[in-house]
């Protein structure tokens, strides 16, 4: 790199001691300019997180820091651990999210935007940033899918990473503040491995991405169905009572499980006493004569090769 810089300045290689000193002074001066621009807002650092919960905590942490209070923050407006990943047809993914809008409308009576509708604005902000810092949590499928997708999309962009334990959205502002200076660069071979893993996940195009032995892997849409049905019985049971233990045991959010409950009702395996989207009020039970394998064990996911 130094050789390239010297060539662009018309200097011969190797550098003389005088030129080495001059080069070092110029490099130091450039760093001072970059630091000044960052502090005055002419150049800015953009922190990128996987969701609103993480964004709320990190914004508090940034505002409390004299060094980072001017930094900007955006959160990824989609959840890539669920839904199809057909890269050639992004509209199909947006259409898949219609169930989310239907659920919110049923519960609130208000129109709802679908996850992913703000992606154009998000990418416009990210691509135009001077310095990117990605925050994500190891051991969380949602964060891991976000990290994989960012490495794929930003293949030609420089960025740093702050790696957390567990879901980034589960950390408090105080916990996040302790990591403000932990950003690291990612080796080229690691980025290449993550991109390759994401390409494979896109090709598999399954409904879920989960973590298995540290790897982000594909799983089919009925992956959680056995566990949900094991919590159901022939007696009417409130939907949250069925969903909660599966959430705790299998590390999955409630909304995708509500979607699966609705699908099981529509397929006739479960029966609901009201609209299944009204999860706080509706109850479900096993349909008479419904057949399913009552072992509560999900089927084997399709494995990917990248280990985190």
XYZ file of C-alpha atoms in Angstrom:
308
model
C 0.000 0.000 0.000
C 2.833 2.408 0.885
C 4.467 1.666 -2.480
C 1.200 2.545 -4.259
C 0.849 5.795 -2.336
C 4.435 6.772 -3.094
C 3.922 6.058 -6.777
C 0.849 8.242 -6.871
C 2.904 11.088 -5.372
C 5.711 10.634 -7.892
C 8.190 9.373 -5.272
C 10.698 6.627 -5.957
C 10.748 3.417 -3.949
C 12.420 2.701 -1.572
C 11.945 5.910 0.394
C 14.933 7.872 1.634
C 15.001 8.679 5.358
C 13.994 12.275 4.558
C 11.058 11.125 2.460
C 10.059 8.565 5.081
C 9.891 11.348 7.640
C 7.915 13.568 5.292
C 5.548 10.710 4.487
C 5.003 10.008 8.203
C 4.256 13.688 8.875
C 1.753 13.781 6.013
C 0.071 10.603 7.262
C -0.195 12.081 10.750
C -1.639 15.289 9.312
C -4.216 13.297 7.339
C -5.293 11.519 10.507
C -5.739 14.879 12.233
C -7.917 16.071 9.352
C -10.026 12.903 9.472
C -10.456 13.287 13.236
C -11.457 16.937 12.820
C -13.980 16.121 10.112
C -15.498 13.418 12.272
C -15.912 15.799 15.211
C -17.372 18.629 13.143
C -19.914 16.450 11.364
C -18.357 16.810 7.916
C -17.441 13.144 8.126
C -19.470 10.746 10.207
C -19.538 7.275 11.675
C -22.667 5.218 11.059
C -23.561 2.411 13.456
C -25.769 -0.329 12.000
C -27.763 -2.772 14.137
C -30.172 -5.595 13.394
C -33.351 -4.165 14.884
C -35.191 -1.486 16.826
C -34.469 -2.901 20.303
C -30.724 -2.784 19.742
C -31.015 0.664 18.151
C -32.821 2.091 21.178
C -30.141 0.946 23.608
C -27.217 1.909 21.405
C -28.593 5.394 20.768
C -28.628 6.029 24.518
C -25.063 4.736 24.786
C -23.857 6.925 21.919
C -25.557 10.053 23.263
C -23.870 9.564 26.632
C -20.415 9.414 25.027
C -18.552 12.643 24.295
C -16.612 10.855 21.572
C -19.615 9.244 19.862
C -22.563 11.539 20.560
C -22.477 12.867 16.973
C -22.420 9.382 15.451
C -25.418 8.291 13.420
C -27.403 5.097 13.838
C -29.693 3.016 11.621
C -31.386 -0.325 12.146
C -32.097 -3.017 9.587
C -35.841 -2.933 8.750
C -36.277 -6.673 8.172
C -35.800 -9.984 9.972
C -33.766 -12.277 7.752
C -33.959 -15.288 10.056
C -37.483 -15.851 8.733
C -39.045 -15.824 5.273
C -37.862 -16.656 1.759
C -34.520 -15.340 0.509
C -35.119 -15.345 -3.226
C -32.536 -12.746 -4.205
C -33.779 -12.531 -7.793
C -37.337 -11.707 -6.676
C -37.335 -9.435 -3.601
C -41.021 -8.677 -4.168
C -41.876 -12.265 -3.237
C -40.309 -11.775 0.190
C -42.263 -8.591 0.740
C -45.442 -10.402 -0.253
C -44.620 -13.210 2.175
C -44.605 -10.632 4.986
C -48.250 -9.819 4.297
C -49.217 -12.144 7.154
C -47.449 -9.737 9.512
C -49.516 -6.810 8.288
C -52.699 -8.907 8.534
C -51.867 -9.837 12.128
C -51.191 -6.242 13.176
C -54.357 -4.998 11.468
C -56.424 -7.700 13.193
C -54.987 -6.788 16.585
C -54.972 -2.989 16.309
C -57.382 -2.080 13.540
C -54.661 0.159 12.116
C -52.798 -0.193 8.797
C -49.352 -1.705 9.142
C -46.223 -1.618 7.029
C -44.492 -4.885 6.276
C -40.917 -5.616 7.337
C -38.578 -4.818 4.490
C -40.522 -1.859 3.115
C -37.831 0.548 4.324
C -34.888 -1.264 2.761
C -34.274 1.237 -0.048
C -33.829 4.111 2.402
C -31.710 1.923 4.680
C -29.272 0.941 1.932
C -29.073 4.530 0.715
C -27.920 5.611 4.170
C -25.483 2.730 4.595
C -23.818 2.944 1.189
C -23.235 6.683 1.610
C -21.607 6.461 5.048
C -18.005 7.515 5.612
C -17.307 4.864 8.247
C -19.534 1.872 9.024
C -19.673 -0.092 12.272
C -21.880 -3.203 12.368
C -23.128 -4.481 15.714
C -24.374 -8.043 15.976
C -24.731 -10.796 18.541
C -23.243 -14.241 18.264
C -25.594 -16.991 19.366
C -28.675 -15.324 17.878
C -30.107 -16.362 14.503
C -31.670 -12.963 13.793
C -28.393 -11.119 14.372
C -26.362 -13.739 12.542
C -28.590 -13.568 9.457
C -28.268 -9.773 9.511
C -24.465 -10.037 9.704
C -24.317 -12.542 6.837
C -26.517 -10.363 4.623
C -24.485 -7.240 5.384
C -21.207 -8.992 4.536
C -22.750 -10.107 1.262
C -24.186 -6.729 0.279
C -21.135 -4.741 1.422
C -18.593 -6.999 -0.265
C -16.708 -4.010 -1.701
C -17.168 -1.680 1.273
C -14.911 -1.279 4.282
C -16.568 -1.643 7.669
C -15.824 -2.604 11.256
C -17.699 -4.994 13.528
C -18.604 -5.096 17.197
C -19.442 -8.659 18.240
C -21.653 -9.236 21.278
C -22.693 -12.319 23.209
C -26.320 -13.262 22.598
C -28.911 -11.092 20.894
C -27.870 -7.466 20.447
C -31.395 -6.332 21.303
C -31.164 -7.972 24.727
C -28.280 -5.734 25.872
C -28.856 -2.633 27.970
C -27.487 0.774 27.026
C -24.903 0.459 29.802
C -23.722 -2.887 28.451
C -23.491 -1.556 24.905
C -21.543 1.495 26.075
C -18.750 -0.777 27.280
C -18.246 -1.955 23.690
C -18.108 1.429 21.933
C -14.368 1.106 21.344
C -14.364 -2.619 20.530
C -14.877 -2.329 16.763
C -12.559 -4.557 14.749
C -11.902 -5.110 11.083
C -12.835 -8.435 9.472
C -10.172 -10.463 7.655
C -10.844 -10.937 3.958
C -11.054 -14.718 4.282
C -13.690 -14.445 7.016
C -15.790 -12.079 4.934
C -15.503 -14.399 1.946
C -16.634 -17.379 4.032
C -19.632 -15.471 5.381
C -20.645 -14.340 1.884
C -20.387 -17.900 0.564
C -22.529 -19.185 3.421
C -25.176 -16.553 2.724
C -25.240 -17.414 -0.976
C -25.928 -21.018 -0.035
C -28.742 -19.972 2.303
C -30.248 -17.870 -0.473
C -30.089 -20.822 -2.823
C -31.795 -23.098 -0.283
C -34.479 -20.414 0.165
C -36.165 -21.981 3.202
C -38.605 -20.316 5.595
C -36.266 -20.172 8.612
C -32.615 -19.639 9.439
C -31.514 -21.107 12.774
C -28.241 -21.668 14.592
C -26.948 -25.227 14.806
C -23.545 -25.871 16.395
C -22.553 -22.277 15.735
C -23.586 -22.369 12.079
C -26.423 -20.446 10.489
C -28.487 -23.089 8.688
C -31.754 -23.387 6.776
C -34.899 -24.950 8.234
C -38.313 -25.608 6.593
C -41.513 -23.762 7.436
C -42.833 -26.638 9.586
C -39.654 -26.740 11.691
C -41.423 -25.532 14.862
C -44.763 -27.251 14.251
C -44.020 -30.406 16.241
C -42.971 -28.388 19.287
C -46.117 -26.243 19.059
C -48.379 -29.265 18.700
C -46.758 -30.908 21.712
C -47.931 -27.933 23.776
C -51.493 -28.285 22.450
C -54.055 -30.839 23.586
C -57.685 -31.756 23.097
C -58.551 -28.993 25.586
C -58.868 -25.325 24.647
C -55.557 -23.604 25.394
C -54.718 -19.885 25.068
C -52.334 -19.322 22.166
C -49.670 -17.536 24.284
C -49.530 -20.553 26.590
C -48.654 -22.757 23.624
C -46.156 -20.352 22.112
C -44.238 -19.262 25.243
C -42.487 -22.566 26.060
C -41.449 -23.027 22.433
C -39.979 -19.521 22.402
C -37.950 -20.265 25.517
C -36.807 -23.706 24.441
C -35.991 -23.019 20.789
C -34.913 -19.350 20.887
C -37.468 -17.972 18.440
C -39.626 -14.833 18.545
C -43.364 -14.971 19.096
C -44.576 -13.574 15.754
C -43.279 -16.417 13.525
C -44.861 -18.894 15.932
C -48.188 -17.052 15.727
C -47.890 -17.406 11.957
C -47.367 -21.154 12.340
C -50.371 -21.440 14.684
C -52.484 -19.672 12.056
C -51.162 -22.037 9.367
C -51.913 -25.100 11.500
C -55.459 -23.859 11.998
C -55.864 -23.300 8.265
C -54.538 -26.802 7.527
C -57.015 -28.370 9.961
C -54.488 -29.717 12.462
C -55.588 -27.172 15.077
C -59.014 -25.692 15.722
C -59.446 -22.105 16.966
C -62.382 -20.641 18.869
C -61.799 -17.194 17.290
C -59.517 -15.439 14.815
C -56.041 -16.925 15.502
C -54.485 -13.523 14.878
C -56.207 -12.295 18.052
C -53.622 -14.125 20.092
C -54.485 -12.537 23.437
C -58.082 -13.725 23.241
C -58.153 -16.860 21.090
C -57.696 -20.458 22.159
C -56.805 -23.506 20.101
C -56.996 -27.269 20.504
C -55.985 -30.298 18.492
C -58.482 -31.215 15.806
C -60.183 -34.558 16.320
C -58.470 -37.195 14.232
C -55.550 -34.935 13.344
C -52.373 -36.912 12.712
C -48.905 -35.717 13.509
C -45.706 -37.102 14.992
C -45.873 -36.254 18.684
C -42.182 -36.238 19.480
C -41.584 -32.499 19.657
C -38.342 -32.879 17.757
C -37.846 -30.641 14.731
C -36.613 -32.177 11.541
C -32.947 -31.950 10.574
C -32.084 -28.547 9.097
C -30.051 -28.091 5.954
C -26.541 -27.246 7.116
C -24.263 -24.493 5.886
C -20.504 -24.539 6.256
C -19.499 -21.238 7.912
C -18.809 -21.415 11.641
C -18.907 -18.338 13.830
